[in-house]
């Protein structure tokens, strides 16, 4: 009887070891891609581009006193990604996830200009967007952009410097990923 129990136990162990999913515990270099866990949309997301366009078209007649519109975006790409870091004791916590982007916008005066924009989470109304997940009436991210040469009051600094605040080329460090 004991021999049969040992055979059944050995068969059960063998079956569970064959059916188990592979473990990544031994692979120290395994990390999920930032896009997989990101709470902010990608740079070429139509909702992000629409928000940057709406912001520009609201401000242009009031600040520039010109009836300018963004006709189209091209060449959207990510310049830097700063993930959400809350509980890590080594670096200071970063409670806001940010994605810095760059694109070229064709303005209604038929001049192509560079646009820098940032997508941030959690933002929205009092930072409470997305509490209910996909059923939330308030979105959880915000996009803000600056068109180079059309920020006459330097709201974003000279040449949109505050939205270009990503790490210099070739530099990476703890807590962020740069792409070029």
Coordinates of C-alpha atoms in Angstrom, one line a residue:
X1 CA 0.0 0.0 0.0
X2 CA 2.8 2.4 0.9
X3 CA 4.5 1.7 -2.5
X4 CA 1.3 2.7 -4.4
X5 CA 1.0 5.9 -2.4
X6 CA 4.6 6.8 -3.2
X7 CA 4.0 6.2 -6.9
X8 CA 0.9 8.3 -6.9
X9 CA 2.7 11.1 -5.0
X10 CA 5.6 10.9 -7.5
X11 CA 3.2 11.1 -10.4
X12 CA 1.4 14.1 -8.9
X13 CA 4.7 16.0 -8.4
X14 CA 5.8 15.2 -11.9
X15 CA 2.5 16.4 -13.4
X16 CA 2.6 19.7 -11.5
X17 CA 6.2 20.3 -12.4
X18 CA 5.4 19.8 -16.1
X19 CA 2.3 22.0 -16.0
X20 CA 4.0 24.9 -14.1
X21 CA 4.7 28.1 -15.9
X22 CA 8.3 29.1 -16.3
X23 CA 9.7 31.2 -13.5
X24 CA 11.7 34.4 -14.0
X25 CA 13.2 34.4 -10.4
X26 CA 16.6 33.3 -11.5
X27 CA 16.8 35.7 -14.4
X28 CA 18.0 38.9 -12.8
X29 CA 17.9 40.9 -16.0
X30 CA 14.2 40.3 -16.7
X31 CA 12.1 43.4 -16.4
X32 CA 8.8 44.2 -18.1
X33 CA 8.8 46.9 -20.7
X34 CA 7.8 50.4 -19.4
X35 CA 4.9 50.5 -21.9
X36 CA 3.4 47.4 -20.5
X37 CA 2.9 48.8 -17.0
X38 CA 2.6 52.5 -17.9
X39 CA -0.5 54.4 -16.8
X40 CA 0.1 57.2 -19.3
X41 CA -0.8 56.7 -22.9
X42 CA 1.7 56.6 -25.7
X43 CA 2.9 59.8 -27.5
X44 CA 0.9 59.0 -30.7
X45 CA -2.4 58.4 -28.9
X46 CA -5.1 60.4 -30.6
X47 CA -6.6 61.6 -27.3
X48 CA -3.3 63.0 -26.2
X49 CA -2.8 64.8 -29.5
X50 CA -6.3 66.2 -29.4
X51 CA -5.7 67.6 -25.9
X52 CA -2.4 69.3 -27.0
X53 CA -4.3 70.7 -30.0
X54 CA -7.2 71.9 -27.9
X55 CA -4.8 73.6 -25.5
X56 CA -3.0 75.4 -28.4
X57 CA -6.2 76.4 -30.1
X58 CA -7.6 77.8 -26.9
X59 CA -4.4 79.9 -26.1
X60 CA -3.5 81.1 -29.6
X61 CA -6.3 83.7 -30.0
X62 CA -6.0 84.9 -26.4
X63 CA -2.2 85.1 -26.2
X64 CA -0.9 85.5 -29.7
X65 CA -4.0 87.4 -30.9
X66 CA -3.9 85.2 -34.0
X67 CA -6.3 82.7 -35.3
X68 CA -3.9 79.7 -35.6
X69 CA -4.7 76.1 -35.5
X70 CA -2.7 72.8 -35.6
X71 CA -3.6 71.1 -38.9
X72 CA -1.7 67.9 -38.4
X73 CA 1.0 66.2 -36.2
X74 CA 3.8 64.1 -37.6
X75 CA 6.9 62.4 -36.2
X76 CA 5.5 61.8 -32.7
X77 CA 8.1 60.0 -30.5
X78 CA 9.0 59.6 -26.9
X79 CA 12.0 61.4 -25.5
X80 CA 11.8 60.1 -21.9
X81 CA 9.7 58.1 -19.6
X82 CA 9.7 58.5 -15.8
X83 CA 7.8 55.7 -14.1
X84 CA 5.7 56.0 -10.9
X85 CA 7.9 55.3 -7.9
X86 CA 6.2 55.4 -4.5
X87 CA 7.6 52.9 -2.0
X88 CA 11.3 52.7 -3.0
X89 CA 13.5 54.1 -0.1
X90 CA 16.6 54.9 -2.2
X91 CA 15.5 57.6 -4.6
X92 CA 13.1 60.3 -3.6
X93 CA 9.5 59.1 -4.4
X94 CA 8.1 60.2 -7.7
X95 CA 4.3 60.1 -7.2
X96 CA 3.6 61.3 -10.8
X97 CA 4.3 59.2 -13.9
X98 CA 5.5 61.3 -16.8
X99 CA 6.1 60.7 -20.5
X100 CA 8.0 63.4 -22.4
X101 CA 7.3 63.6 -26.2
X102 CA 8.3 65.5 -29.2
X103 CA 6.4 66.0 -32.6
X104 CA 6.3 68.3 -35.6
X105 CA 3.0 70.2 -36.0
X106 CA 1.8 71.9 -39.2
X107 CA 0.2 75.2 -38.1
X108 CA -2.4 76.9 -40.1
X109 CA 0.1 79.6 -41.2
X110 CA 1.7 76.6 -43.2
X111 CA 4.9 76.5 -41.0
X112 CA 6.0 73.3 -39.5
X113 CA 7.1 73.8 -35.9
X114 CA 8.4 71.5 -33.2
X115 CA 6.0 70.7 -30.3
X116 CA 7.1 69.4 -27.0
X117 CA 4.5 67.8 -24.7
X118 CA 4.3 65.9 -21.5
X119 CA 1.7 63.3 -20.4
X120 CA 1.3 63.0 -16.7
X121 CA -0.6 60.6 -14.3
X122 CA -2.3 60.9 -11.8
X123 CA -3.7 64.2 -12.9
X124 CA -7.2 65.3 -13.8
X125 CA -9.6 66.9 -11.3
X126 CA -7.8 67.0 -8.0
X127 CA -5.7 64.0 -9.0
X128 CA -8.7 61.8 -8.5
X129 CA -9.3 60.6 -12.1
X130 CA -9.4 57.0 -12.8
X131 CA -10.5 55.9 -9.3
X132 CA -13.3 53.9 -10.8
X133 CA -11.1 52.5 -13.5
X134 CA -12.6 52.4 -17.0
X135 CA -15.9 53.5 -15.6
X136 CA -14.5 56.8 -14.1
X137 CA -16.1 59.9 -15.6
X138 CA -12.8 61.7 -15.1
X139 CA -9.7 60.7 -17.0
X140 CA -6.6 60.0 -14.9
X141 CA -3.9 61.7 -17.1
X142 CA -3.3 65.1 -18.6
X143 CA -1.3 66.3 -21.6
X144 CA 0.3 69.7 -21.9
X145 CA 2.2 71.0 -24.9
X146 CA 4.2 73.9 -26.1
X147 CA 4.9 75.0 -29.7
X148 CA 8.4 76.3 -30.2
X149 CA 8.4 79.9 -31.3
X150 CA 4.8 80.6 -30.3
X151 CA 5.2 80.8 -26.5
X152 CA 5.7 84.6 -26.5
X153 CA 5.1 85.0 -22.8
X154 CA 7.6 82.2 -22.1
X155 CA 5.1 80.3 -20.0
X156 CA 7.2 77.2 -20.5
X157 CA 10.5 79.0 -20.5
X158 CA 12.7 79.9 -23.4
X159 CA 12.1 77.5 -26.3
X160 CA 9.7 75.4 -24.2
X161 CA 12.5 74.4 -21.9
X162 CA 10.3 73.2 -19.0
X163 CA 8.6 70.6 -21.3
X164 CA 12.0 69.6 -22.6
X165 CA 13.2 68.7 -19.2
X166 CA 14.3 65.1 -20.0
X167 CA 17.8 63.7 -19.5
X168 CA 20.5 64.6 -22.0
X169 CA 21.2 62.1 -24.7
X170 CA 22.9 58.9 -23.7
X171 CA 22.3 59.3 -20.0
X172 CA 20.2 56.9 -18.1
X173 CA 20.0 56.3 -14.4
X174 CA 17.8 54.9 -11.6
X175 CA 14.1 55.4 -12.1
X176 CA 13.8 56.5 -15.7
X177 CA 14.2 55.3 -19.2
X178 CA 15.4 57.5 -22.1
X179 CA 14.8 56.7 -25.8
X180 CA 16.5 58.3 -28.8

